[in-house]
């Protein structure tokens, strides 16, 4: 049995709790929290402990899910825990991946552990789709579309607008752009041509809808470069119709081969997810298994999805995989 | 530079010749043939040699593409060459993969080489799509659809029918079946509900079209279980409109997570290929690079796509991949 721990009880922690029974080779043994454990309501599968106690569990956990935010939590926590445990995180601040990798690699090697960073679906499965497709078609173009799905960052940005009580933002890929890419047209697409943004907003009492809409659609970085639609609805409607966290997207590589590049090829990988956090956790659990197996095979250091032979992800033996999946 | 050799000059050999320039870290150094080399017309990138001379090239080739048929060529050739070289093949007789793996593994270990078997897109990339998706969604269903594309085996079968001068067969996935799978319906689909078969047939002089059509559509294993359409056309039309070798297909896994399995997820990987042999060769070249790199890293033995860390497929260094593809 792979003994799983979680540091930080949020979406990922809850995802592990629901997904663990689909992975009969894994058991959840401890949840660590920075909050008062008494105040953390879990499903009760395992004890909830103060994070300071984690080091006492050094020999009782095979893989720790480090489930914090990329901005400030993971840069500090993942290296710290990599000295004590095999770890996995979802670090997704692209520009800082090289630095995070270096810090985690040093700590994991000191501790003699495997640490997988930047796992999930993007970065993660979408990264793998890009890598495989680039290796196969050196002559070609990459496209990534996200959605239809809820962007937490954009929803948060709307909530910070004066006059907004609550909000949910959907990122939506433009159908016509996807159609052109899929047809092998290799179009050049602006930001505006790739995605639209749809916002469902609950106003505070007395707020001016015209002003709120203007403040949203002109917001730099978040909305100014997109065609953005704002719908004003009640809190009841928001809670009733927009409480899910769906997401997904498409990774394409289109390219050509032949003496005159006359043969076109389209590689497409896509996800359609009812629950972004539960799917992300599902990816993490497969790679958590891989971390433990690579550690058993004598490997140490920081790894990404690029470093992991696919065979490590499944609990079945290699004969089974070759007979049934190849 | 990775020095590439080819044993057997057919579709794969020609594919390597056209694709090699897209892979600037590779050079084609020798083509070995069972035919009289004088009769083999290549693009002239490298010498064409009798297959018996291969062993003299032991230290001059980093990876040999073993490009024969799965029925009789590869079971004999791949183990033989794995004693001399790192090798890669496209062995696709599913039921015999365990036996082929064992034979090649023994030979590759004796020779101290890496041997990759069953590479291409199915088996190959489709196998990877299945493995990753199964690891992520343990609770779910797999679907593979092929086409629209030319099936060489089915085209050959039609050509053996009495009264047929020439023929081309297309395998076509049923749109409605794909739509239902993509919508997460998890349907149970019969063979007939998944694919249709479309045949373009040139009759021999005096042949009875009614009889030929009957003999095709009732052919066991090949056509009897499908809705098959037969079109009679002239040799000129066949040559003009059906000389390409397109193919492709779709690998789906649909599954669910959540306390009551209430959240549905759809993972889809698809290929749309103008040239099946050129794309297959493109996949082989990426994995050929991986074979050489794994060999440099000290590994030996038989491998499949499941055993190969994705980072080995690209010529860039790992820092570059993490910064640009993750």
XYZ file of C-alpha atoms in Angstrom:
652
model
C 0.000 0.000 0.000
C 1.175 3.507 -0.839
C 0.743 5.695 2.245
C -0.460 9.149 1.181
C -0.231 12.378 3.173
C -1.601 15.826 2.353
C -0.149 19.175 3.427
C -2.900 21.768 3.132
C -6.579 20.846 3.115
C -8.300 22.590 0.209
C -9.478 21.510 -3.257
C -6.623 19.021 -3.684
C -7.064 17.545 -0.238
C -10.771 17.057 -0.836
C -9.973 15.598 -4.261
C -7.638 13.007 -2.744
C -10.343 12.009 -0.270
C -12.871 11.281 -3.035
C -10.375 9.712 -5.453
C -8.519 7.470 -3.021
C -11.067 4.626 -3.213
C -10.522 4.400 -7.004
C -6.862 3.650 -6.278
C -6.910 0.484 -4.169
C -3.118 0.479 -3.864
C -3.228 3.764 -1.904
C -4.383 4.802 1.550
C -4.695 8.269 3.037
C -2.841 8.354 6.368
C -2.550 12.000 7.447
C -3.661 15.515 6.616
C -1.444 18.369 7.849
C -2.826 21.874 8.184
C -1.645 25.324 9.208
C -5.069 25.940 10.706
C -6.244 24.662 14.049
C -6.896 20.966 13.219
C -10.091 21.106 15.292
C -11.575 23.567 12.775
C -10.841 21.471 9.684
C -13.807 19.353 8.652
C -12.630 16.382 6.586
C -14.312 13.127 5.620
C -12.610 11.513 8.584
C -10.485 9.025 6.640
C -7.362 9.926 8.608
C -6.119 12.198 11.408
C -5.780 15.963 10.858
C -2.564 17.278 12.392
C -0.733 20.566 12.802
C 1.794 21.021 10.048
C 4.639 21.183 12.573
C 4.102 17.477 13.283
C 4.865 16.435 9.723
C 8.471 15.537 10.453
C 7.345 12.910 12.976
C 5.684 11.119 10.038
C 8.891 10.835 8.020
C 8.779 7.025 7.939
C 4.992 6.662 7.831
C 4.252 8.436 4.551
C 5.368 7.312 1.092
C 4.215 10.416 -0.786
C 3.096 13.847 0.430
C 0.792 16.018 -1.692
C 1.965 19.592 -1.140
C -1.273 21.426 -1.774
C -0.590 25.132 -1.483
C -0.596 28.158 -3.778
C 2.131 28.736 -6.347
C 2.697 32.366 -5.371
C 4.081 31.959 -1.856
C 3.252 28.501 -0.379
C 4.918 26.049 -2.752
C 8.251 27.866 -3.238
C 8.791 27.495 0.494
C 6.918 24.263 1.301
C 7.918 21.907 -1.505
C 11.686 22.155 -0.868
C 11.087 21.925 2.885
C 8.990 18.767 2.615
C 11.197 17.230 -0.102
C 13.857 16.788 2.580
C 11.441 14.630 4.583
C 9.236 12.871 2.017
C 8.664 12.023 -1.602
C 6.464 14.950 -2.635
C 4.271 16.151 -5.489
C 3.016 19.668 -6.186
C 1.034 21.667 -8.762
C 3.403 24.641 -9.115
C 2.097 26.580 -12.122
C 3.896 29.927 -12.268
C 5.564 29.173 -15.602
C 8.249 31.847 -15.426
C 9.523 30.551 -12.083
C 9.629 26.846 -12.894
C 13.425 26.782 -13.470
C 14.074 28.360 -10.051
C 11.525 26.151 -8.273
C 12.992 23.085 -9.987
C 16.513 23.959 -8.834
C 15.455 24.541 -5.219
C 13.360 21.396 -5.020
C 16.002 19.292 -6.772
C 18.640 20.311 -4.221
C 16.346 19.544 -1.279
C 15.103 16.234 -2.706
C 18.655 15.050 -3.335
C 19.671 16.034 0.204
C 16.756 14.073 1.582
C 17.141 11.160 -0.834
C 13.625 11.614 -2.198
C 11.696 12.029 -5.440
C 9.875 15.342 -5.850
C 7.478 15.872 -8.755
C 6.641 19.504 -9.456
C 4.206 21.273 -11.785
C 1.867 18.302 -12.096
C -1.811 18.353 -13.075
C -3.283 18.985 -16.502
C -1.705 22.326 -17.438
C 1.124 22.186 -16.568
C 1.037 18.401 -16.711
C -0.948 16.447 -19.272
C -1.055 19.406 -21.692
C 2.738 19.717 -21.353
C 3.100 16.047 -22.251
C 0.808 16.494 -25.247
C 3.017 19.382 -26.408
C 6.258 17.462 -25.889
C 5.194 14.262 -27.657
C 3.687 16.202 -30.571
C 6.771 18.406 -30.965
C 9.024 15.363 -30.965
C 6.937 13.709 -33.695
C 6.359 16.747 -35.910
C 9.433 19.006 -35.785
C 7.961 21.025 -38.666
C 4.736 22.520 -37.328
C 2.759 24.862 -35.107
C 1.447 24.577 -31.532
C -1.930 25.766 -30.312
C -3.422 25.580 -26.829
C -7.016 26.556 -26.091
C -8.530 26.572 -22.630
C -12.165 26.069 -21.656
C -14.970 26.152 -21.562
C -14.119 26.539 -17.926
C -14.023 28.586 -14.783
C -10.903 30.680 -14.270
C -10.385 31.181 -10.564
C -7.909 34.029 -11.135
C -10.288 35.943 -13.387
C -13.246 35.355 -11.072
C -11.147 36.740 -8.200
C -10.178 39.769 -10.278
C -13.848 40.588 -10.913
C -14.652 40.256 -7.212
C -12.091 42.976 -6.480
C -13.989 45.449 -8.731
C -15.846 48.182 -6.830
C -19.549 47.343 -6.603
C -19.180 43.579 -7.144
C -20.507 41.212 -4.469
C -19.675 37.916 -6.180
C -18.680 36.651 -9.626
C -17.760 33.694 -11.791
C -15.768 33.943 -15.027
C -15.767 31.417 -17.883
C -12.972 31.206 -20.432
C -14.394 30.006 -23.758
C -12.363 28.934 -26.788
C -13.573 30.428 -30.072
C -15.169 27.638 -32.131
C -14.062 29.085 -35.438
C -10.429 29.258 -34.304
C -10.521 25.599 -33.247
C -12.164 24.659 -36.543
C -9.395 26.374 -38.527
C -6.611 24.791 -36.490
C -8.205 21.354 -36.737
C -8.500 21.776 -40.512
C -4.733 22.271 -40.686
C -4.894 25.914 -41.756
C -2.106 26.862 -39.307
C -3.668 30.291 -38.726
C -1.985 33.111 -36.846
C -4.406 33.908 -34.047
C -4.493 36.949 -31.800
C -5.422 36.658 -28.131
C -8.881 38.001 -29.024
C -9.369 35.442 -31.783
C -8.601 32.465 -29.540
C -10.798 32.959 -26.462
C -13.775 34.938 -25.254
C -14.588 35.650 -21.618
C -18.038 35.452 -20.066
C -18.697 36.904 -16.624
C -21.623 36.307 -14.261
C -21.685 39.096 -11.725
C -23.703 39.785 -8.574
C -23.834 43.517 -7.845
C -23.642 45.068 -4.425
C -26.692 47.089 -3.506
C -26.623 50.479 -5.198
C -23.766 49.641 -7.550
C -23.885 51.062 -11.081
C -23.977 48.192 -13.588
C -22.641 50.365 -16.441
C -19.619 51.365 -14.382
C -18.976 47.810 -13.158
C -19.180 46.438 -16.700
C -16.783 49.121 -17.907
C -14.335 48.411 -15.103
C -14.359 44.694 -15.916
C -14.043 44.762 -19.704
C -11.248 47.348 -19.680
C -9.181 45.638 -16.968
C -5.611 45.286 -18.294
C -4.111 41.756 -18.598
C -7.334 40.113 -17.474
C -10.016 41.349 -19.901
C -8.881 44.266 -22.079
C -7.485 42.004 -24.839
C -10.630 39.851 -25.052
C -14.227 40.120 -26.145
C -15.870 40.000 -22.750
C -19.554 39.602 -21.970
C -20.909 40.599 -18.561
C -24.207 39.221 -17.231
C -25.700 40.580 -14.030
C -27.526 37.959 -12.000
C -28.685 37.427 -8.444
C -26.671 35.606 -5.790
C -29.306 32.867 -5.880
C -28.806 32.401 -9.628
C -25.025 32.389 -9.238
C -25.207 29.753 -6.515
C -27.739 27.663 -8.408
C -26.305 27.770 -11.946
C -22.606 28.482 -11.515
C -21.385 26.523 -8.519
C -19.503 23.916 -10.578
C -15.825 24.145 -11.442
C -15.736 22.741 -14.983
C -12.704 23.220 -17.199
C -10.759 21.648 -20.021
C -9.165 22.620 -23.278
C -7.354 21.554 -26.407
C -3.703 21.089 -27.331
C -3.003 20.921 -31.044
C 0.102 20.469 -33.070
C -0.333 20.682 -36.798
C 2.566 20.004 -39.102
C 3.675 18.489 -42.334
C 5.989 15.915 -43.848
C 6.951 14.982 -47.386
C 9.434 16.123 -50.023
C 7.447 19.355 -50.458
C 5.780 19.325 -47.018
C 2.706 18.210 -48.941
C 1.317 15.857 -46.283
C -0.458 17.598 -43.405
C -0.980 16.034 -40.007
C -3.077 17.118 -37.031
C -2.413 15.883 -33.481
C -5.089 16.850 -30.965
C -5.354 16.237 -27.236
C -8.386 17.502 -25.394
C -10.005 17.390 -21.987
C -13.591 18.102 -20.970
C -13.840 18.142 -17.193
C -16.848 18.544 -14.906
C -14.568 19.201 -11.941
C -11.196 20.817 -12.455
C -9.909 20.074 -8.923
C -11.042 16.431 -8.931
C -9.440 15.794 -12.312
C -6.258 17.597 -11.284
C -6.124 15.393 -8.213
C -6.683 12.308 -10.371
C -3.603 13.229 -12.406
C -1.616 13.855 -9.222
C -2.527 10.446 -7.820
C -1.188 8.634 -10.884
C 2.053 10.607 -10.727
C 2.259 10.149 -6.948
C 2.310 6.414 -7.616
C 5.096 6.994 -10.142
C 7.100 8.991 -7.588
C 6.957 6.137 -5.095
C 7.920 3.565 -7.731
C 10.825 5.618 -9.048
C 12.014 6.093 -5.478
C 11.808 2.330 -4.940
C 13.860 1.945 -8.136
C 16.600 4.036 -6.513
C 16.023 7.414 -8.150
C 16.143 10.748 -6.333
C 15.772 14.431 -7.232
C 13.208 16.744 -8.763
C 11.174 15.402 -11.681
C 8.489 16.725 -13.972
C 6.041 14.786 -16.124
C 8.752 14.796 -18.819
C 11.067 12.629 -16.715
C 8.608 9.886 -15.863
C 8.306 6.692 -17.892
C 4.564 6.084 -18.367
C 4.772 2.519 -16.991
C 5.239 3.931 -13.474
C 1.756 5.498 -13.496
C -0.328 2.324 -13.375
C -0.496 -0.230 -10.576
C -0.495 -3.203 -13.002
C 2.725 -5.005 -13.889
C 4.491 -4.408 -17.177
C 3.432 -7.719 -18.758
C -0.191 -6.768 -18.189
C 0.278 -3.327 -19.734
C 1.977 -4.713 -22.844
C -0.732 -7.345 -23.285
C -3.724 -5.062 -22.678
C -2.832 -1.455 -23.419
C -0.139 -1.572 -26.117
C 24.986 13.123 -34.777
C 22.808 10.026 -34.497
C 23.781 7.611 -37.273
C 20.648 5.926 -38.646
C 20.460 2.685 -40.616
C 17.461 1.021 -42.261
C 16.939 -2.699 -42.819
C 14.322 -3.102 -45.561
C 13.536 -0.343 -48.048
C 9.768 0.166 -48.192
C 7.339 2.721 -46.783
C 9.375 3.216 -43.603
C 12.660 3.516 -45.473
C 11.184 6.132 -47.774
C 9.660 7.884 -44.753
C 13.048 8.130 -43.040
C 14.547 9.628 -46.199
C 11.967 12.441 -46.306
C 11.869 13.031 -42.553
C 15.596 12.988 -41.835
C 16.125 16.646 -42.767
C 13.584 17.709 -40.116
C 15.811 16.047 -37.521
C 19.149 17.849 -37.797
C 20.707 15.673 -35.092
C 20.314 12.575 -37.306
C 21.967 11.342 -40.475
C 21.072 8.364 -42.654
C 24.202 6.257 -43.179
C 23.106 2.936 -44.694
C 20.145 1.068 -46.172
C 20.274 -2.730 -46.081
C 18.118 -4.780 -48.411
C 17.385 -8.438 -49.166
C 17.001 -7.501 -52.814
C 19.858 -6.898 -55.247
C 21.002 -3.406 -54.117
C 21.408 -2.388 -57.772
C 17.642 -2.688 -58.239
C 16.677 -0.519 -55.226
C 16.049 3.093 -56.252
C 16.529 5.379 -53.217
C 17.023 9.130 -52.952
C 20.775 8.509 -52.845
C 21.394 9.873 -49.357
C 23.451 6.822 -48.384
C 24.760 3.523 -49.754
C 22.382 0.579 -50.354
C 23.941 -2.681 -49.207
C 23.070 -6.356 -49.084
C 21.593 -7.260 -45.714
C 24.415 -9.735 -45.067
C 26.821 -6.790 -44.735
C 24.946 -5.300 -41.775
C 27.262 -6.807 -39.185
C 30.224 -4.942 -40.685
C 28.414 -1.736 -39.702
C 28.171 -2.653 -36.040
C 30.157 0.388 -34.887
C 28.966 2.794 -37.558
C 25.231 2.838 -36.785
C 23.613 4.167 -33.603
C 20.082 2.968 -34.366
C 18.720 0.576 -36.972
C 15.117 0.819 -38.176
C 13.981 -2.773 -38.715
C 11.346 -2.193 -41.396
C 9.771 -5.519 -42.224
C 6.359 -7.137 -41.830
C 5.029 -8.300 -38.467
C 3.958 -11.735 -39.737
C 7.317 -13.264 -40.581
C 10.047 -10.591 -40.956
C 10.196 -8.885 -37.577
C 9.980 -11.982 -35.323
C 13.201 -13.145 -36.964
C 14.942 -9.862 -37.833
C 14.474 -7.725 -34.733
C 16.129 -10.193 -32.318
C 18.904 -10.851 -34.851
C 19.705 -7.170 -35.303
C 19.261 -6.346 -31.594
C 22.469 -8.317 -30.975
C 24.344 -5.909 -33.278
C 22.607 -2.553 -32.933
C 20.119 -0.462 -31.023
C 16.959 -1.182 -33.014
C 13.380 -0.028 -33.423
C 10.461 -1.831 -35.070
C 6.711 -1.483 -35.713
C 5.635 -4.984 -34.642
C 1.828 -4.807 -34.522
C 0.498 -8.359 -34.107
C -1.036 -7.667 -30.710
C -1.466 -11.270 -29.606
C 2.228 -12.005 -30.158
C 3.702 -8.934 -28.445
C 4.615 -10.821 -25.218
C 6.555 -13.460 -27.178
C 8.241 -10.884 -29.423
C 9.145 -8.797 -26.379
C 10.769 -11.773 -24.647
C 12.816 -12.769 -27.714
C 13.980 -9.237 -28.428
C 14.741 -8.525 -24.767
C 17.017 -11.561 -24.562
C 18.866 -10.609 -27.749
C 19.187 -6.925 -26.832
C 20.607 -7.782 -23.414
C 23.092 -10.210 -24.985
C 24.218 -7.495 -27.373
C 24.128 -4.717 -24.786
C 21.616 -2.695 -26.797
C 18.267 -0.952 -26.528
C 15.476 -2.376 -28.695
C 12.158 -0.555 -29.020
C 9.320 -2.686 -30.388
C 5.741 -1.985 -31.440
C 6.332 1.699 -32.112
C 4.297 4.007 -34.367
C 0.830 5.388 -33.713
C -1.180 2.211 -33.011
C 0.543 0.498 -31.335
C 2.496 3.521 -30.141
C 0.929 6.922 -29.561
C -2.565 5.446 -29.177
C -1.171 3.008 -26.588
C 0.298 5.928 -24.651
C -3.011 7.777 -24.828
C -4.718 4.694 -23.376
C -2.141 4.224 -20.613
C -2.081 7.836 -19.412
C -5.876 8.072 -19.495
C -6.332 4.785 -17.624
C -3.879 5.900 -14.960
C -5.761 9.178 -14.466
C -9.313 7.823 -14.572
C -9.391 4.346 -13.011
C -13.203 4.481 -13.102
C -14.128 4.707 -16.793
C -14.423 3.288 -20.297
C -12.003 3.129 -23.245
C -12.924 3.689 -26.879
C -10.689 3.581 -29.932
C -11.912 4.577 -33.389
C -9.818 4.337 -36.540
C -10.032 6.448 -39.672
C -11.026 7.897 -41.883
C -8.185 5.993 -43.454
C -6.924 3.370 -45.822
C -6.614 -0.125 -44.412
C -3.889 -1.957 -46.314
C -5.032 -5.335 -44.988
C -8.632 -4.821 -46.077
C -7.582 -3.451 -49.475
C -5.434 -6.560 -49.969
C -8.362 -8.782 -48.968
C -10.580 -7.206 -51.633
C -7.871 -7.659 -54.274
C -7.942 -11.390 -53.598
C -11.665 -11.567 -54.506
C -12.403 -13.262 -57.868
C -13.050 -10.626 -60.539
C -11.249 -7.739 -58.766
C -8.390 -6.026 -60.616
C -7.545 -3.403 -57.975
C -9.112 -1.889 -54.840
C -8.781 0.544 -51.965
C -10.683 0.267 -48.677
C -11.440 3.105 -46.251
C -12.283 2.524 -42.594
C -14.636 5.266 -41.392
C -15.625 5.923 -37.781
C -19.346 6.450 -37.275
C -19.934 10.129 -36.436
C -22.849 9.425 -34.151
C -20.827 6.934 -32.099
C -18.037 9.490 -31.639
C -20.586 12.143 -30.704
C -22.083 9.897 -28.020
C -18.709 8.956 -26.569
C -17.537 12.581 -26.564
C -20.741 13.579 -24.767
C -19.829 11.184 -21.960
C -22.718 8.784 -22.588
C -20.398 5.746 -22.180
C -22.412 3.775 -24.753
C -21.960 0.073 -25.434
C -21.115 -0.068 -29.127
C -21.114 -3.092 -31.419
C -18.504 -3.479 -34.152
C -21.110 -2.327 -36.673
C -21.963 0.775 -34.664
C -18.350 1.949 -34.450
C -17.051 1.835 -38.021
C -18.273 1.590 -41.593
C -16.192 0.360 -44.534
C -16.122 1.936 -47.969
C -14.541 0.090 -50.899
C -13.448 1.440 -54.276
C -13.092 -1.473 -56.650
C -11.805 -1.862 -60.220
C -13.365 -4.913 -61.901
C -11.564 -7.293 -64.194
C -13.057 -7.454 -67.678
C -16.187 -9.603 -67.684
C -16.513 -9.775 -63.903
C -20.024 -9.696 -62.398
C -20.343 -6.638 -60.110
C -23.260 -8.185 -58.150
C -21.191 -11.269 -57.371
C -18.077 -9.251 -56.464
C -20.065 -6.978 -54.155
C -21.630 -10.012 -52.479
C -18.251 -11.685 -52.028
C -16.825 -8.547 -50.418
C -19.622 -7.598 -48.014
C -20.037 -11.149 -46.722
C -16.318 -11.804 -46.199
C -15.873 -13.077 -42.616
C -13.631 -11.083 -40.206
C -12.982 -8.373 -42.785
C -16.445 -7.108 -43.797
C -19.319 -9.320 -42.600
C -19.674 -7.497 -39.263
C -19.733 -4.013 -40.830
C -21.966 -1.884 -43.008
C -19.908 -1.948 -46.175
C -20.381 0.149 -49.303
C -18.830 -0.926 -52.596
C -18.205 1.547 -55.436
C -17.057 0.326 -58.835
C -14.705 2.735 -60.554
C -12.134 2.670 -63.339
C -8.415 2.122 -62.773
C -7.864 5.744 -63.865
C -10.272 6.995 -61.187
C -8.658 4.780 -58.547
C -5.193 6.066 -59.434
C -6.343 9.681 -59.600
C -8.588 9.894 -56.515
C -7.371 7.155 -54.185
C -3.587 7.069 -54.368
C -3.042 8.680 -50.948
C -2.547 6.747 -47.717
C -4.415 8.884 -45.183
C -5.310 7.537 -41.763
C -5.921 8.562 -38.185
C -8.349 7.932 -35.403
C -9.517 8.729 -31.914
C -8.693 7.360 -28.470
C -11.177 8.259 -25.757
C -11.380 7.533 -22.100
C -14.470 8.758 -20.350
C -14.842 8.396 -16.631
C -16.067 9.962 -13.475
C -15.007 11.143 -10.043
C -16.836 12.418 -6.997
C -18.592 10.983 -3.984
C -21.418 9.731 -6.224
C -19.356 9.588 -9.449
C -21.261 12.760 -10.325
C -18.437 14.527 -12.170
C -17.827 13.259 -15.709
C -14.558 13.707 -17.560
C -13.627 13.102 -21.199
C -10.042 12.585 -22.342
C -9.589 12.534 -26.115
C -6.507 12.000 -28.269
C -6.874 12.126 -32.010
C -4.786 12.040 -35.163
C -5.660 13.146 -38.691
C -2.891 12.088 -41.052
C -2.437 12.712 -44.772
C 0.247 10.040 -44.934
C 0.131 7.085 -42.585
C 3.673 5.852 -43.421
C 5.285 9.292 -43.133
C 3.625 9.959 -39.775
C 4.511 6.475 -38.524
C 8.107 7.148 -39.504
C 7.983 10.515 -37.716
C 6.995 8.735 -34.508
C 9.753 6.165 -35.023
C 12.393 8.864 -35.457
C 11.533 10.487 -32.123
C 11.689 7.122 -30.361
C 14.873 6.193 -32.237
C 16.464 9.250 -30.653
C 15.188 8.060 -27.273
C 16.707 4.611 -27.846
C 20.126 6.120 -28.495
C 19.894 8.400 -25.449
C 18.755 5.620 -23.138
C 21.618 3.487 -24.431
C 24.032 6.350 -23.714
C 22.533 6.501 -20.204
C 23.552 2.866 -19.720
C 20.249 1.084 -20.272
C 19.833 -2.136 -22.254
C 16.997 -4.491 -23.165
C 13.664 -4.388 -24.936
C 11.474 -1.327 -24.400
C 8.070 -0.155 -25.529
C 6.666 3.376 -25.544
C 5.557 2.702 -21.951
C 9.156 2.456 -20.726
C 10.462 5.665 -22.221
C 10.593 8.941 -20.302
C 9.260 11.629 -22.679
C 12.345 13.838 -22.208
C 14.390 11.397 -24.307
C 12.305 12.113 -27.415
C 13.418 15.675 -28.096
C 16.904 16.861 -29.034
C 16.713 19.916 -26.712
C 18.145 19.820 -23.200
C 15.937 19.404 -20.164
C 16.200 23.043 -19.033
C 14.852 24.129 -22.401
C 11.941 21.681 -22.220
C 10.934 22.792 -18.715
C 11.109 26.458 -19.704
C 9.264 26.150 -23.028
C 7.016 23.094 -23.055
C 5.973 22.556 -19.426
